[in-house]
Coordinates of N, CA and C and ligand atoms in Angstrom, one line a residue:
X1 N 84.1 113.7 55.6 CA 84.5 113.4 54.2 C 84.1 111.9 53.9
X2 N 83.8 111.8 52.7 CA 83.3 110.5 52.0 C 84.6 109.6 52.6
X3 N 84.4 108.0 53.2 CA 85.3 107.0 53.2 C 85.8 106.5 52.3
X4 N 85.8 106.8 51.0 CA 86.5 106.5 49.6 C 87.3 107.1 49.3
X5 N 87.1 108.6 49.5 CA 88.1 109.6 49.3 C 89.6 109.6 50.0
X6 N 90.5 109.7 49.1 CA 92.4 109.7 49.8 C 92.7 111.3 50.3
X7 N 92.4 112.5 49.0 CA 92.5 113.5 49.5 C 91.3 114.5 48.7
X8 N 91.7 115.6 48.7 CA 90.4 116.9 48.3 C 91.9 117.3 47.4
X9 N 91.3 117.3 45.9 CA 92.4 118.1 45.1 C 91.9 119.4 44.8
X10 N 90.7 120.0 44.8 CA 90.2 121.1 44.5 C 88.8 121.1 45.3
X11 N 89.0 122.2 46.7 CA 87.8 122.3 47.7 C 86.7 123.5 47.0
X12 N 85.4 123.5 47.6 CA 84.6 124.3 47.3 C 85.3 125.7 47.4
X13 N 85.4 126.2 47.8 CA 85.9 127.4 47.7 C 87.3 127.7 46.6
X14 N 87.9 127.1 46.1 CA 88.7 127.0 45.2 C 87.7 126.9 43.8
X15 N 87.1 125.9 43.7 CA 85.7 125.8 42.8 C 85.3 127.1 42.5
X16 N 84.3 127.6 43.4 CA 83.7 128.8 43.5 C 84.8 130.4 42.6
X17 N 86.1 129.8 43.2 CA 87.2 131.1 42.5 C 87.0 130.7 41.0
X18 N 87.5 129.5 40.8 CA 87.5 128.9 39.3 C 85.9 129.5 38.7
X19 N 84.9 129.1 39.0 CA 83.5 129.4 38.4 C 83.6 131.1 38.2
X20 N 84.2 131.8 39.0 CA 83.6 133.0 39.1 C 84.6 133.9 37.8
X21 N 86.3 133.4 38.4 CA 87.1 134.0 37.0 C 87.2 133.6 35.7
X22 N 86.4 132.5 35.4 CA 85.8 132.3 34.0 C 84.3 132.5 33.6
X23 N 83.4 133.1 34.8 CA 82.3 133.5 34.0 C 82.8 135.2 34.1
X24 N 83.1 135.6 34.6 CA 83.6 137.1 34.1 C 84.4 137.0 32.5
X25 N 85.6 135.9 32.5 CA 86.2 136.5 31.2 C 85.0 135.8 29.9
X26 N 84.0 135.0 30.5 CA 82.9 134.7 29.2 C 82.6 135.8 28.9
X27 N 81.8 136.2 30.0 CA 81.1 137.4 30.0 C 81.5 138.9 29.6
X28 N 82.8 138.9 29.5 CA 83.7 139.8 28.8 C 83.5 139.3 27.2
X29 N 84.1 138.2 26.7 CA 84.7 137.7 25.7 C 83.3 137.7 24.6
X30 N 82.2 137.7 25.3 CA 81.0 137.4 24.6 C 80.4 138.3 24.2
X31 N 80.1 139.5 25.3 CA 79.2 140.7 25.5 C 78.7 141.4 24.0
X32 N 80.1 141.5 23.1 CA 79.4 141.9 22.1 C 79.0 141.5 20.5
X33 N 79.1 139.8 21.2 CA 78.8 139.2 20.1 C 77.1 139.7 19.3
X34 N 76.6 139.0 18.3 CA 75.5 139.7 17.8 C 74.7 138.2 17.8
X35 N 75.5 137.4 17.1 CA 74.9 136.2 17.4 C 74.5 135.1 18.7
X36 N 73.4 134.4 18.8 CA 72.9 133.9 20.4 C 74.3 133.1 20.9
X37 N 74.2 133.7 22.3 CA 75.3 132.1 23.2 C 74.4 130.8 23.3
X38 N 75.0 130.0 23.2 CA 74.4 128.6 23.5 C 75.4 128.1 24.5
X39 N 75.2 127.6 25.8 CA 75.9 127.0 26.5 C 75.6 125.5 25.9
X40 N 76.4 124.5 25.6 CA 76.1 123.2 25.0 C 77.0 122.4 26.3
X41 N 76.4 121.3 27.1 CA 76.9 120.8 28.2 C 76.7 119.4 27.6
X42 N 77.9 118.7 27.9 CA 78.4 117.3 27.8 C 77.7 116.4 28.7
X43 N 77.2 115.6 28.3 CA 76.4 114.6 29.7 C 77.3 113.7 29.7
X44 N 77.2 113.2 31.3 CA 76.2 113.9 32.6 C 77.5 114.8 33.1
X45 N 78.6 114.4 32.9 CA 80.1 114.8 33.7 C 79.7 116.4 33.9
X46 N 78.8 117.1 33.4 CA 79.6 118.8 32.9 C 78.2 119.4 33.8
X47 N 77.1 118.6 34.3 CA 76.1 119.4 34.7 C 76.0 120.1 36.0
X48 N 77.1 119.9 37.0 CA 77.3 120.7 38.2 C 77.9 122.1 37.7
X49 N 79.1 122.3 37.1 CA 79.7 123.3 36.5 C 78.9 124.2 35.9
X50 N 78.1 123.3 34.6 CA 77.1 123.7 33.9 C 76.1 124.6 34.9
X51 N 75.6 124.0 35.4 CA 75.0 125.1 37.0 C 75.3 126.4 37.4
X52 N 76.4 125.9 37.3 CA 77.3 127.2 38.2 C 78.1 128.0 37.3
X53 N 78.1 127.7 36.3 CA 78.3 128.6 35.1 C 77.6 129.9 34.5
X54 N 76.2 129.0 34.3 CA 75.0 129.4 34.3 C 74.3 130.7 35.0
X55 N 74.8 130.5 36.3 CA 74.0 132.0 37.3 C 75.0 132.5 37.6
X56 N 76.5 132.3 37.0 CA 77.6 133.5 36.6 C 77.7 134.5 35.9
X57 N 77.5 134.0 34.5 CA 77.9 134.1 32.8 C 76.5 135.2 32.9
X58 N 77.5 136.7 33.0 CA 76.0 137.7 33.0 C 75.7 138.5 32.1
X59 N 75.0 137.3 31.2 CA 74.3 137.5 29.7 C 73.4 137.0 29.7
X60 N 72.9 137.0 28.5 CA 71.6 135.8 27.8 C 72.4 135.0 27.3
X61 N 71.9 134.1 27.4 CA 72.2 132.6 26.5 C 71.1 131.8 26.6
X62 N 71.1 130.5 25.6 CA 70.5 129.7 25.8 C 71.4 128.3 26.7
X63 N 70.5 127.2 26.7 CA 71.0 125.9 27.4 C 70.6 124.7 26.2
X64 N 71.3 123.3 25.6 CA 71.1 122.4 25.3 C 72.5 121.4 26.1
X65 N 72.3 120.1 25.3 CA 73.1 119.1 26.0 C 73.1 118.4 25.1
X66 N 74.7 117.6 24.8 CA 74.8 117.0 24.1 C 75.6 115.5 25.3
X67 N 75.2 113.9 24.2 CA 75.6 113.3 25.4 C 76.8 112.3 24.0
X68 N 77.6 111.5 24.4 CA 78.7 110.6 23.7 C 79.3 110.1 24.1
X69 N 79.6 108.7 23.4 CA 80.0 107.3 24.5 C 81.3 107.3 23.4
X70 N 82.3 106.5 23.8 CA 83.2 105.8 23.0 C 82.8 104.7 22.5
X71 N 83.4 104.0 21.3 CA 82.9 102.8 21.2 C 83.3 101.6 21.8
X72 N 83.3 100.6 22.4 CA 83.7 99.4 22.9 C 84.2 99.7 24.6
X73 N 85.5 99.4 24.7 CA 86.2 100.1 26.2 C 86.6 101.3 25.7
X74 N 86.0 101.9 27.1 CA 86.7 103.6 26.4 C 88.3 103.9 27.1
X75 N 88.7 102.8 27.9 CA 90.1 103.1 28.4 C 91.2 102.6 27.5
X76 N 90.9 101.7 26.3 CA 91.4 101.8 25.4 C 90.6 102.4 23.8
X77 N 91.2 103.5 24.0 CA 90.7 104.4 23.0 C 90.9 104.1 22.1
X78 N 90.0 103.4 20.9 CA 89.8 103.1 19.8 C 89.8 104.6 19.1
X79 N 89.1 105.8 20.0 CA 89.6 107.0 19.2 C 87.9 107.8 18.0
X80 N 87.3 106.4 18.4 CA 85.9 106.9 17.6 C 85.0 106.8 18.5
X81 N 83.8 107.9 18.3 CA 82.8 108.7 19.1 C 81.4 108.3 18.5
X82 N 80.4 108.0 19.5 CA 79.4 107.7 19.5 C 78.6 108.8 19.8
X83 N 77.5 109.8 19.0 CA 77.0 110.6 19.5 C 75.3 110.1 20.2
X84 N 75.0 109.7 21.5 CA 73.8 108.7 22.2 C 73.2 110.4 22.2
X85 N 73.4 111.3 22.2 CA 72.4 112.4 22.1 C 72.7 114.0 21.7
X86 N 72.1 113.8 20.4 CA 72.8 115.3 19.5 C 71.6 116.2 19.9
X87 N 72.5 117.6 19.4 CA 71.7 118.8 19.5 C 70.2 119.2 18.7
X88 N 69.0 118.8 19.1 CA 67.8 119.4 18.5 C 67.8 120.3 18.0
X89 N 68.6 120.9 17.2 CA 68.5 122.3 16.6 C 68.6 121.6 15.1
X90 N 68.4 122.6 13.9 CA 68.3 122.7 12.9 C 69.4 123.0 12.2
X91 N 68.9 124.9 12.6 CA 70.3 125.7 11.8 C 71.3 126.2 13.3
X92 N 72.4 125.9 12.8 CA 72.7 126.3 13.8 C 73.5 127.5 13.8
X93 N 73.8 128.3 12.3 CA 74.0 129.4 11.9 C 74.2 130.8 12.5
X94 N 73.3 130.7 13.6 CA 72.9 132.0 14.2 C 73.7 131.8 15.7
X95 N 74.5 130.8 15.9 CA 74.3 130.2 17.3 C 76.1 130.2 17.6
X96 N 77.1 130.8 18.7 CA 78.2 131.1 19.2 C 78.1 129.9 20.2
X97 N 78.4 128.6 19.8 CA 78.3 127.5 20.9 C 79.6 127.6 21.8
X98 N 79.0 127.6 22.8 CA 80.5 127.0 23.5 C 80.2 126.2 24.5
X99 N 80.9 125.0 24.5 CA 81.0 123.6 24.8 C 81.2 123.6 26.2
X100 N 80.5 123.1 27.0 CA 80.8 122.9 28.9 C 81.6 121.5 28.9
X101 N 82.3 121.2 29.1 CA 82.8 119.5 29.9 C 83.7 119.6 31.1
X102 N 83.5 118.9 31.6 CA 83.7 118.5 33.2 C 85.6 118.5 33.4
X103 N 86.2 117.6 32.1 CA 87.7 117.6 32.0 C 88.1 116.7 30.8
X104 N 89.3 117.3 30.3 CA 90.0 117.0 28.9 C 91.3 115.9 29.3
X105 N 91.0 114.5 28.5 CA 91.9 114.2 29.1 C 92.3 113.5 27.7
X106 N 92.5 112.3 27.0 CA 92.8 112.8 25.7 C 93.0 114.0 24.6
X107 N 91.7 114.6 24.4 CA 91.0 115.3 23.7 C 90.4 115.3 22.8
X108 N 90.1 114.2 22.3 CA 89.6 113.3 21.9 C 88.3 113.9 21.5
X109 N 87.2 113.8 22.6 CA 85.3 114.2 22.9 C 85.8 116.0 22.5
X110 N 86.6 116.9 22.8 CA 86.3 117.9 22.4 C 86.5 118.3 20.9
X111 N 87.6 117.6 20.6 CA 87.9 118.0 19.2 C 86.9 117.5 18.1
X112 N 86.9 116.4 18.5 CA 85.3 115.7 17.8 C 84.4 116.7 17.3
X113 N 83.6 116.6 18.9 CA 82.4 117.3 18.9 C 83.0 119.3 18.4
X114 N 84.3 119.8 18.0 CA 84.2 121.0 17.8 C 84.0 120.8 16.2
X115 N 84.8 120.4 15.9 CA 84.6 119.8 14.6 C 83.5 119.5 13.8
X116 N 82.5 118.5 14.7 CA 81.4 118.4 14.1 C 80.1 119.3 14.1
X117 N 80.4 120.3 15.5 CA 79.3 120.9 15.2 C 79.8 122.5 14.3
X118 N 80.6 122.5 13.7 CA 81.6 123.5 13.2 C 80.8 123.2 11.7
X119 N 81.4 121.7 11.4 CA 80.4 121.4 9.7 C 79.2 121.4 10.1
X120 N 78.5 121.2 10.6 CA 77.2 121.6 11.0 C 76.9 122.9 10.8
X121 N 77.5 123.8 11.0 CA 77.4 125.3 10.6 C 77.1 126.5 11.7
X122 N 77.6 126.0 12.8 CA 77.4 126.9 14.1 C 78.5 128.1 13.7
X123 N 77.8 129.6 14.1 CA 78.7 130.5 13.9 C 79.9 130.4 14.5
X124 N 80.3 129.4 15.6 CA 81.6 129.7 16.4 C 81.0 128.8 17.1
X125 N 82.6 127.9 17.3 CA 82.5 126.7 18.8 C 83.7 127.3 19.5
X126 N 83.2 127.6 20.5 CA 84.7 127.6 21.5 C 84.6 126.3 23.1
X127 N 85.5 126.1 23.4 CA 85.1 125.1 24.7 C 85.5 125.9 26.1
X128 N 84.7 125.5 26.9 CA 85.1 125.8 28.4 C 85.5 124.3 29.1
X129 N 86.5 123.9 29.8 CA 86.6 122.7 30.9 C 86.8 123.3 32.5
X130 N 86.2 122.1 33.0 CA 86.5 122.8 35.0 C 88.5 122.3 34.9
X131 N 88.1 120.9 34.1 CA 90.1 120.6 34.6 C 90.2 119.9 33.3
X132 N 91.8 120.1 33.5 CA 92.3 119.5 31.9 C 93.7 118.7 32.5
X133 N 93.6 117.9 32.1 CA 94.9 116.7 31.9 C 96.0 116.7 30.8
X134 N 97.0 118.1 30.9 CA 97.5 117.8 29.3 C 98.3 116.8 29.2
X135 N 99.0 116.6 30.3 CA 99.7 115.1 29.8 C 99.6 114.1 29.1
X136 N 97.7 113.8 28.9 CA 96.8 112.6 28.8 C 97.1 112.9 27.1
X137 N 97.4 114.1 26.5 CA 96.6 114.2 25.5 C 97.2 113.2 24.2
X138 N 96.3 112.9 23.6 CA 96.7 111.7 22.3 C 96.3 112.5 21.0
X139 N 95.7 113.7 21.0 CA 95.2 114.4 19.9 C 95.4 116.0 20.4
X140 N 96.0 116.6 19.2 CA 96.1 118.0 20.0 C 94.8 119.0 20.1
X141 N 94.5 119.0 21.2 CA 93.7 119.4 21.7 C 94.0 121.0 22.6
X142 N 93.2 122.2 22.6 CA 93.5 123.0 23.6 C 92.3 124.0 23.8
X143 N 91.4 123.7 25.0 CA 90.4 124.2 25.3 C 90.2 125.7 25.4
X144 N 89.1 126.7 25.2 CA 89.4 128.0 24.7 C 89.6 128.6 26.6
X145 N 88.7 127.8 27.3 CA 88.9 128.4 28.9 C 89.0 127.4 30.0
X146 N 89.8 127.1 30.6 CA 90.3 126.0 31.1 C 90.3 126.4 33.2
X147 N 89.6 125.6 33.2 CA 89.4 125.8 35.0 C 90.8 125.6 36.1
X148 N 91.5 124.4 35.9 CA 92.9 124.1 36.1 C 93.5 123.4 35.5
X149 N 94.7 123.2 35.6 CA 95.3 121.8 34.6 C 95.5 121.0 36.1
X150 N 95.2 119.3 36.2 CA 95.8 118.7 37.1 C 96.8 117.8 36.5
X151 N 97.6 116.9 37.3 CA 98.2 116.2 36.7 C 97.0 114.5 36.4
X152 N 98.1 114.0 36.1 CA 97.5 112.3 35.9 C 97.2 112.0 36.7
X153 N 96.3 112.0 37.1 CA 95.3 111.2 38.8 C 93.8 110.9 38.2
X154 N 93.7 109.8 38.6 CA 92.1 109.9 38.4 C 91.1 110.5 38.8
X155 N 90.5 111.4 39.0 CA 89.7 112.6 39.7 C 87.9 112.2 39.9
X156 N 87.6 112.6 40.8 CA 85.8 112.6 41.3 C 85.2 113.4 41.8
X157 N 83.6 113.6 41.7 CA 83.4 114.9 42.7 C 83.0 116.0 41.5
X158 N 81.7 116.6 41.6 CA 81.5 118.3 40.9 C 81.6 117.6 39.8
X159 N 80.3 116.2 39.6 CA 80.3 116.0 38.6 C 80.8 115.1 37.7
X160 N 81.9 114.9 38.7 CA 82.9 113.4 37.9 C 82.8 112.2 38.5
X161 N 82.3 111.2 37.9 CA 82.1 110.2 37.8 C 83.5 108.8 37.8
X162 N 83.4 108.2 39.3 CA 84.1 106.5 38.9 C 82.6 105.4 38.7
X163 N 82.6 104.9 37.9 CA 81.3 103.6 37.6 C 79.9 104.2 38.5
X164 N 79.8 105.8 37.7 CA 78.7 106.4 38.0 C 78.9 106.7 39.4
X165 N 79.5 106.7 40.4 CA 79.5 107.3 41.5 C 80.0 108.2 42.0
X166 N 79.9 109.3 42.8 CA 80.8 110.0 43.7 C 80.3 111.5 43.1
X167 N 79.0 111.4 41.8 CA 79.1 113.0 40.8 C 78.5 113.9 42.4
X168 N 78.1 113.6 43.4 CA 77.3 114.6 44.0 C 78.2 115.1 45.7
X169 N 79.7 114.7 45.2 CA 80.6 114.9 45.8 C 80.5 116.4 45.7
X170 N 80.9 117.5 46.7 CA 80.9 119.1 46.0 C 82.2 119.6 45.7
X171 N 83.2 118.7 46.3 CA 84.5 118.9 45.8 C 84.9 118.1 44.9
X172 N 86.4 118.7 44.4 CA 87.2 117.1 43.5 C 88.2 116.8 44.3
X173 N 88.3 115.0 44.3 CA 88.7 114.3 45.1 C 89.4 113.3 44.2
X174 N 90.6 112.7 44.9 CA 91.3 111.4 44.2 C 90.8 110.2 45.4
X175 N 90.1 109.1 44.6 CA 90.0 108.4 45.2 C 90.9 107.3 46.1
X176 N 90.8 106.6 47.6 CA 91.8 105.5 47.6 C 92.3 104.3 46.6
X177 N 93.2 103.8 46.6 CA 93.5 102.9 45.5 C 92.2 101.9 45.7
X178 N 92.0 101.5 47.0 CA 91.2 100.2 46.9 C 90.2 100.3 46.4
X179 N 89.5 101.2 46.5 CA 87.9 101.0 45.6 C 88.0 100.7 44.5
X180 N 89.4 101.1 43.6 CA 89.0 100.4 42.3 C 89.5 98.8 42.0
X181 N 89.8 98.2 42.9 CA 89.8 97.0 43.5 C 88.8 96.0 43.9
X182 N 87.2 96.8 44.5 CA 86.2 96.3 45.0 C 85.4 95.7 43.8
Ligands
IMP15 P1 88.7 112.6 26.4 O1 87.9 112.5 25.2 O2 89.7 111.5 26.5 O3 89.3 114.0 26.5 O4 87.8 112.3 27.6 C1 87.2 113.1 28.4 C2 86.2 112.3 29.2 O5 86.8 111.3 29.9 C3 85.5 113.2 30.3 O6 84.4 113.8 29.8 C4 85.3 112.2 31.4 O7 84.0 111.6 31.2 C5 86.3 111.2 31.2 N1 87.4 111.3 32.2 C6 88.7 111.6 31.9 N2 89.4 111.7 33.0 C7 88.6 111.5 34.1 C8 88.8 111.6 35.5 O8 89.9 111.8 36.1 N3 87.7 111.4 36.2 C9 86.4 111.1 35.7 N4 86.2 111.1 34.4 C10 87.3 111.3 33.5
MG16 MG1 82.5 113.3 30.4

């Protein structure tokens, strides 16, 4: 185990359950849409899941990415969204997006982005998260398929990021207090 890590809140094989009983109920919930899936993944936090979503979800779809900063510190939520990289598409009319992110913890980045690619004119946004924080929430927020809820802990690992490190962790992990100390 990484020397930073305190404990494993969600091991690979827990993961693997999570991935597998939400790409079946996608793959249910979608099947008879008419219009394209678009998997739309949040950078960088959402691209392990995104992965593993991907060679689950047993349909066609397409793949884009969208990426978004807060403005100033994002631990004090000023509450407005920086889009550093929107979706290359045009129309997006024909297109049943639904949104990958890694975890909800305001709600803040989802409601945003459902919103805005909604007036944009996408047939349908719905969101997928691996984990959601409802406690955290400052905006009512409620994701359409939700991997776990955890509590208030800071979380790493499958993708989540502390000051860019730890995303190639394969589990989620709460770090020791000290690193955020160092
Ligand atoms: P929201 O807009 O407040 O819901 O923010 C969600 C974003 O905050 C996620 O995409 C993550 O980038 C980040 N975030 C929130 N909680 C955690 C955590 O426990 N670990 C790592 N990143 C987190
Ligand atoms: Mg993120």
């Amino acid at each position: 185990m990484n020397q930073d890590i305190k404990s494993i809140l969600i091991d690979e094989k827990e993961i693997q359950q999570i991935v597998e009983r939400i790409s079946k109920q996608i793959t249910e919930d979608y099947k008879e849409r008419e219009s394209n899936l678009l998997l739309l993944g949040i950078l960088k936090g959402s691209v392990v899941f995104m992965a593993d979503l991907m060679r689950n979800i047993d349909l066609p779809f397409e793949i884009d990415f969208m990426k978004v900063s807060s403005y100033g510190n994002s631990s004090k939520s000023s509450g407005k969204l920086n889009i550093t990289l929107d979706i290359k598409r045009e129309d997006l009319s024909n297109l049943d997006i639904l949104i990958v992110e890694d975890i909800v913890d305001s709600g803040r980045t989802l409601s945003y982005l459902t919103e805005y690619l909604k007036q944009k004119g996408a047939h349908s946004v719905n969101t997928v998260t691996l984990l959601d924080k409802p406690s955290r929430r400052e905006v009512q927020f409620t994701p359409t398929y939700t991997g776990k809820q955890i509590p208030d802990e800071f979380v790493v690992g499958y993708g989540l990021d502390y000051a860019e490190k730890y995303r190639y962790l394969p589990y989620v992990a709460i770090l020791k207090s000290e690193v955020y100390s160092k």
